[in-house]
């Protein structure tokens, strides 16, 4: 399970990943830009990244996606001031680029499949014409 915390004052131990949670820009229900703190900032941040990954990899199970979030998180270790344990800082750019690459692969696969389909249609038309 991916555990989240807000950037400052966390007392939770053994965090899998950490996300920004202090002065994170976001919009309120009226569309006003505000700065958010705590899990109100960090949870949607990671949830959005997870949703982005899920849309790129719909066949993966939740646990696999959580693992991707952790494994693909940045090389920046965040050291807990209280016990010296390390956690990985979630890397939004790296995870977004990963999802983007997958979408590009899917787009290329679709183009290739369309080419194959057109070739099959042409061959079938030739066969039909020969039979006539």
PDB file of C-alpha atoms in Angstrom:
ATOM      1  CA  UNK A   1       0.000   0.000   0.000  1.00  0.00           C
ATOM      2  CA  UNK A   2       1.297   3.457  -0.881  1.00  0.00           C
ATOM      3  CA  UNK A   3       1.287   5.658   2.169  1.00  0.00           C
ATOM      4  CA  UNK A   4       1.144   9.411   1.767  1.00  0.00           C
ATOM      5  CA  UNK A   5       2.058  12.229   4.024  1.00  0.00           C
ATOM      6  CA  UNK A   6       2.199  15.947   3.899  1.00  0.00           C
ATOM      7  CA  UNK A   7       5.497  17.630   3.512  1.00  0.00           C
ATOM      8  CA  UNK A   8       5.995  18.867   7.050  1.00  0.00           C
ATOM      9  CA  UNK A   9       5.129  17.573  10.480  1.00  0.00           C
ATOM     10  CA  UNK A  10       4.545  13.954   9.490  1.00  0.00           C
ATOM     11  CA  UNK A  11       4.744  11.461  12.306  1.00  0.00           C
ATOM     12  CA  UNK A  12       4.020   8.455  10.094  1.00  0.00           C
ATOM     13  CA  UNK A  13       6.905   6.031   9.753  1.00  0.00           C
ATOM     14  CA  UNK A  14       8.069   3.790   6.915  1.00  0.00           C
ATOM     15  CA  UNK A  15       6.594   5.806   4.065  1.00  0.00           C
ATOM     16  CA  UNK A  16       6.784   4.244   0.606  1.00  0.00           C
ATOM     17  CA  UNK A  17       6.763   7.588  -1.192  1.00  0.00           C
ATOM     18  CA  UNK A  18       6.341  11.193  -0.237  1.00  0.00           C
ATOM     19  CA  UNK A  19       4.662  13.964  -2.179  1.00  0.00           C
ATOM     20  CA  UNK A  20       4.633  17.729  -1.937  1.00  0.00           C
ATOM     21  CA  UNK A  21       2.193  18.801   0.720  1.00  0.00           C
ATOM     22  CA  UNK A  22       3.091  22.352   1.641  1.00  0.00           C
ATOM     23  CA  UNK A  23       2.057  25.384  -0.424  1.00  0.00           C
ATOM     24  CA  UNK A  24       0.943  23.262  -3.387  1.00  0.00           C
ATOM     25  CA  UNK A  25      -1.074  25.326  -5.911  1.00  0.00           C
ATOM     26  CA  UNK A  26      -4.550  24.073  -6.729  1.00  0.00           C
ATOM     27  CA  UNK A  27      -8.093  25.252  -7.360  1.00  0.00           C
ATOM     28  CA  UNK A  28     -10.983  25.390  -4.917  1.00  0.00           C
ATOM     29  CA  UNK A  29     -14.607  24.516  -5.756  1.00  0.00           C
ATOM     30  CA  UNK A  30     -15.142  28.046  -7.158  1.00  0.00           C
ATOM     31  CA  UNK A  31     -12.156  27.861  -9.489  1.00  0.00           C
ATOM     32  CA  UNK A  32     -10.013  30.152  -7.355  1.00  0.00           C
ATOM     33  CA  UNK A  33      -6.290  29.361  -7.290  1.00  0.00           C
ATOM     34  CA  UNK A  34      -5.131  28.614  -3.763  1.00  0.00           C
ATOM     35  CA  UNK A  35      -2.184  27.090  -1.931  1.00  0.00           C
ATOM     36  CA  UNK A  36      -2.952  23.780  -0.246  1.00  0.00           C
ATOM     37  CA  UNK A  37      -1.229  22.024   2.632  1.00  0.00           C
ATOM     38  CA  UNK A  38      -1.285  18.555   4.129  1.00  0.00           C
ATOM     39  CA  UNK A  39      -2.928  15.498   2.668  1.00  0.00           C
ATOM     40  CA  UNK A  40      -5.364  17.837   0.878  1.00  0.00           C
ATOM     41  CA  UNK A  41      -2.407  18.593  -1.374  1.00  0.00           C
ATOM     42  CA  UNK A  42      -0.387  15.374  -1.412  1.00  0.00           C
ATOM     43  CA  UNK A  43      -3.200  12.830  -1.840  1.00  0.00           C
ATOM     44  CA  UNK A  44      -4.705  14.371  -5.008  1.00  0.00           C
ATOM     45  CA  UNK A  45      -1.191  14.891  -6.363  1.00  0.00           C
ATOM     46  CA  UNK A  46      -0.383  11.179  -6.141  1.00  0.00           C
ATOM     47  CA  UNK A  47      -3.932  10.123  -7.087  1.00  0.00           C
ATOM     48  CA  UNK A  48      -3.625  12.112 -10.315  1.00  0.00           C
ATOM     49  CA  UNK A  49      -0.325  10.444 -11.136  1.00  0.00           C
ATOM     50  CA  UNK A  50      -1.839   7.037 -10.368  1.00  0.00           C
ATOM     51  CA  UNK A  51      -4.837   7.790 -12.613  1.00  0.00           C
ATOM     52  CA  UNK A  52      -2.488   8.852 -15.391  1.00  0.00           C
ATOM     53  CA  UNK A  53      -0.535   5.598 -15.051  1.00  0.00           C
ATOM     54  CA  UNK A  54      -3.750   3.560 -14.928  1.00  0.00           C
ATOM     55  CA  UNK A  55      -4.984   5.133 -18.169  1.00  0.00           C
ATOM     56  CA  UNK A  56      -1.670   4.233 -19.819  1.00  0.00           C
ATOM     57  CA  UNK A  57      -1.584   0.709 -18.338  1.00  0.00           C
ATOM     58  CA  UNK A  58      -5.230  -0.368 -17.878  1.00  0.00           C
ATOM     59  CA  UNK A  59      -4.278  -4.052 -17.634  1.00  0.00           C
ATOM     60  CA  UNK A  60      -2.137  -3.577 -14.530  1.00  0.00           C
ATOM     61  CA  UNK A  61      -3.526  -4.401 -11.119  1.00  0.00           C
ATOM     62  CA  UNK A  62      -3.662  -1.759  -8.382  1.00  0.00           C
ATOM     63  CA  UNK A  63      -0.687  -3.285  -6.572  1.00  0.00           C
ATOM     64  CA  UNK A  64       1.366  -3.189  -9.763  1.00  0.00           C
ATOM     65  CA  UNK A  65       0.513   0.478 -10.276  1.00  0.00           C
ATOM     66  CA  UNK A  66       1.441   1.263  -6.678  1.00  0.00           C
ATOM     67  CA  UNK A  67       4.750  -0.501  -7.246  1.00  0.00           C
ATOM     68  CA  UNK A  68       5.330   1.590 -10.401  1.00  0.00           C
ATOM     69  CA  UNK A  69       4.688   4.751  -8.387  1.00  0.00           C
ATOM     70  CA  UNK A  70       7.281   3.685  -5.851  1.00  0.00           C
ATOM     71  CA  UNK A  71       9.888   2.184  -8.188  1.00  0.00           C
ATOM     72  CA  UNK A  72       9.685   4.991 -10.750  1.00  0.00           C
ATOM     73  CA  UNK A  73       9.828   7.700  -8.111  1.00  0.00           C
ATOM     74  CA  UNK A  74      12.856   9.887  -8.203  1.00  0.00           C
ATOM     75  CA  UNK A  75      16.300   9.221  -6.910  1.00  0.00           C
ATOM     76  CA  UNK A  76      15.727  11.924  -4.355  1.00  0.00           C
ATOM     77  CA  UNK A  77      15.657  10.318  -0.943  1.00  0.00           C
ATOM     78  CA  UNK A  78      13.766  12.214   1.706  1.00  0.00           C
ATOM     79  CA  UNK A  79      15.203  11.497   5.125  1.00  0.00           C
ATOM     80  CA  UNK A  80      12.811  11.422   8.057  1.00  0.00           C
ATOM     81  CA  UNK A  81      14.095  13.838  10.675  1.00  0.00           C
ATOM     82  CA  UNK A  82      12.726  11.685  13.481  1.00  0.00           C
ATOM     83  CA  UNK A  83      14.210   8.290  12.708  1.00  0.00           C
ATOM     84  CA  UNK A  84      16.561   8.799   9.754  1.00  0.00           C
ATOM     85  CA  UNK A  85      14.598   6.467   7.447  1.00  0.00           C
ATOM     86  CA  UNK A  86      14.533   7.224   3.729  1.00  0.00           C
ATOM     87  CA  UNK A  87      11.473   7.572   1.520  1.00  0.00           C
ATOM     88  CA  UNK A  88      11.326   8.258  -2.207  1.00  0.00           C
ATOM     89  CA  UNK A  89      10.014  11.607  -3.420  1.00  0.00           C
ATOM     90  CA  UNK A  90       7.392  10.963  -6.081  1.00  0.00           C
ATOM     91  CA  UNK A  91       8.676  12.161  -9.464  1.00  0.00           C
ATOM     92  CA  UNK A  92       5.709  13.614 -11.345  1.00  0.00           C
ATOM     93  CA  UNK A  93       7.696  14.345 -14.498  1.00  0.00           C
ATOM     94  CA  UNK A  94       9.185  10.864 -14.701  1.00  0.00           C
ATOM     95  CA  UNK A  95       5.793   9.196 -14.142  1.00  0.00           C
ATOM     96  CA  UNK A  96       4.048  11.504 -16.615  1.00  0.00           C
ATOM     97  CA  UNK A  97       6.744  10.853 -19.227  1.00  0.00           C
ATOM     98  CA  UNK A  98       6.349   7.105 -18.636  1.00  0.00           C
ATOM     99  CA  UNK A  99       2.603   7.330 -19.293  1.00  0.00           C
ATOM    100  CA  UNK A 100       3.199   9.549 -22.335  1.00  0.00           C
ATOM    101  CA  UNK A 101       5.658   7.018 -23.806  1.00  0.00           C
ATOM    102  CA  UNK A 102       3.073   4.263 -23.389  1.00  0.00           C
ATOM    103  CA  UNK A 103       0.416   6.385 -25.130  1.00  0.00           C
ATOM    104  CA  UNK A 104       2.846   7.031 -28.005  1.00  0.00           C
ATOM    105  CA  UNK A 105       3.521   3.284 -28.295  1.00  0.00           C
ATOM    106  CA  UNK A 106      -0.212   2.608 -28.416  1.00  0.00           C
ATOM    107  CA  UNK A 107      -0.633   5.276 -31.088  1.00  0.00           C
ATOM    108  CA  UNK A 108       2.119   3.683 -33.206  1.00  0.00           C
ATOM    109  CA  UNK A 109       0.598   0.226 -32.687  1.00  0.00           C
ATOM    110  CA  UNK A 110      -2.744   1.541 -33.955  1.00  0.00           C
ATOM    111  CA  UNK A 111      -1.068   3.058 -37.022  1.00  0.00           C
ATOM    112  CA  UNK A 112       0.674  -0.245 -37.729  1.00  0.00           C
ATOM    113  CA  UNK A 113      -2.579  -2.138 -37.300  1.00  0.00           C
ATOM    114  CA  UNK A 114      -4.356   0.223 -39.704  1.00  0.00           C
ATOM    115  CA  UNK A 115      -1.630  -0.391 -42.306  1.00  0.00           C
ATOM    116  CA  UNK A 116      -2.032  -4.138 -41.873  1.00  0.00           C
ATOM    117  CA  UNK A 117      -5.817  -3.854 -42.144  1.00  0.00           C
ATOM    118  CA  UNK A 118      -5.565  -1.779 -45.344  1.00  0.00           C
ATOM    119  CA  UNK A 119      -3.171  -4.333 -46.841  1.00  0.00           C
ATOM    120  CA  UNK A 120      -5.578  -7.177 -46.004  1.00  0.00           C
ATOM    121  CA  UNK A 121      -8.469  -5.259 -47.554  1.00  0.00           C
ATOM    122  CA  UNK A 122      -6.460  -4.613 -50.752  1.00  0.00           C
ATOM    123  CA  UNK A 123      -5.508  -8.288 -50.998  1.00  0.00           C
ATOM    124  CA  UNK A 124      -9.097  -9.363 -50.441  1.00  0.00           C
ATOM    125  CA  UNK A 125     -10.295  -6.974 -53.149  1.00  0.00           C
ATOM    126  CA  UNK A 126      -7.729  -8.437 -55.575  1.00  0.00           C
ATOM    127  CA  UNK A 127      -8.928 -11.953 -54.773  1.00  0.00           C
ATOM    128  CA  UNK A 128     -12.552 -10.966 -55.292  1.00  0.00           C
ATOM    129  CA  UNK A 129     -11.743  -9.318 -58.626  1.00  0.00           C
ATOM    130  CA  UNK A 130      -9.849 -12.431 -59.781  1.00  0.00           C
ATOM    131  CA  UNK A 131     -12.820 -14.612 -58.870  1.00  0.00           C
ATOM    132  CA  UNK A 132     -15.190 -12.452 -60.884  1.00  0.00           C
TER     133      UNK A 132
END
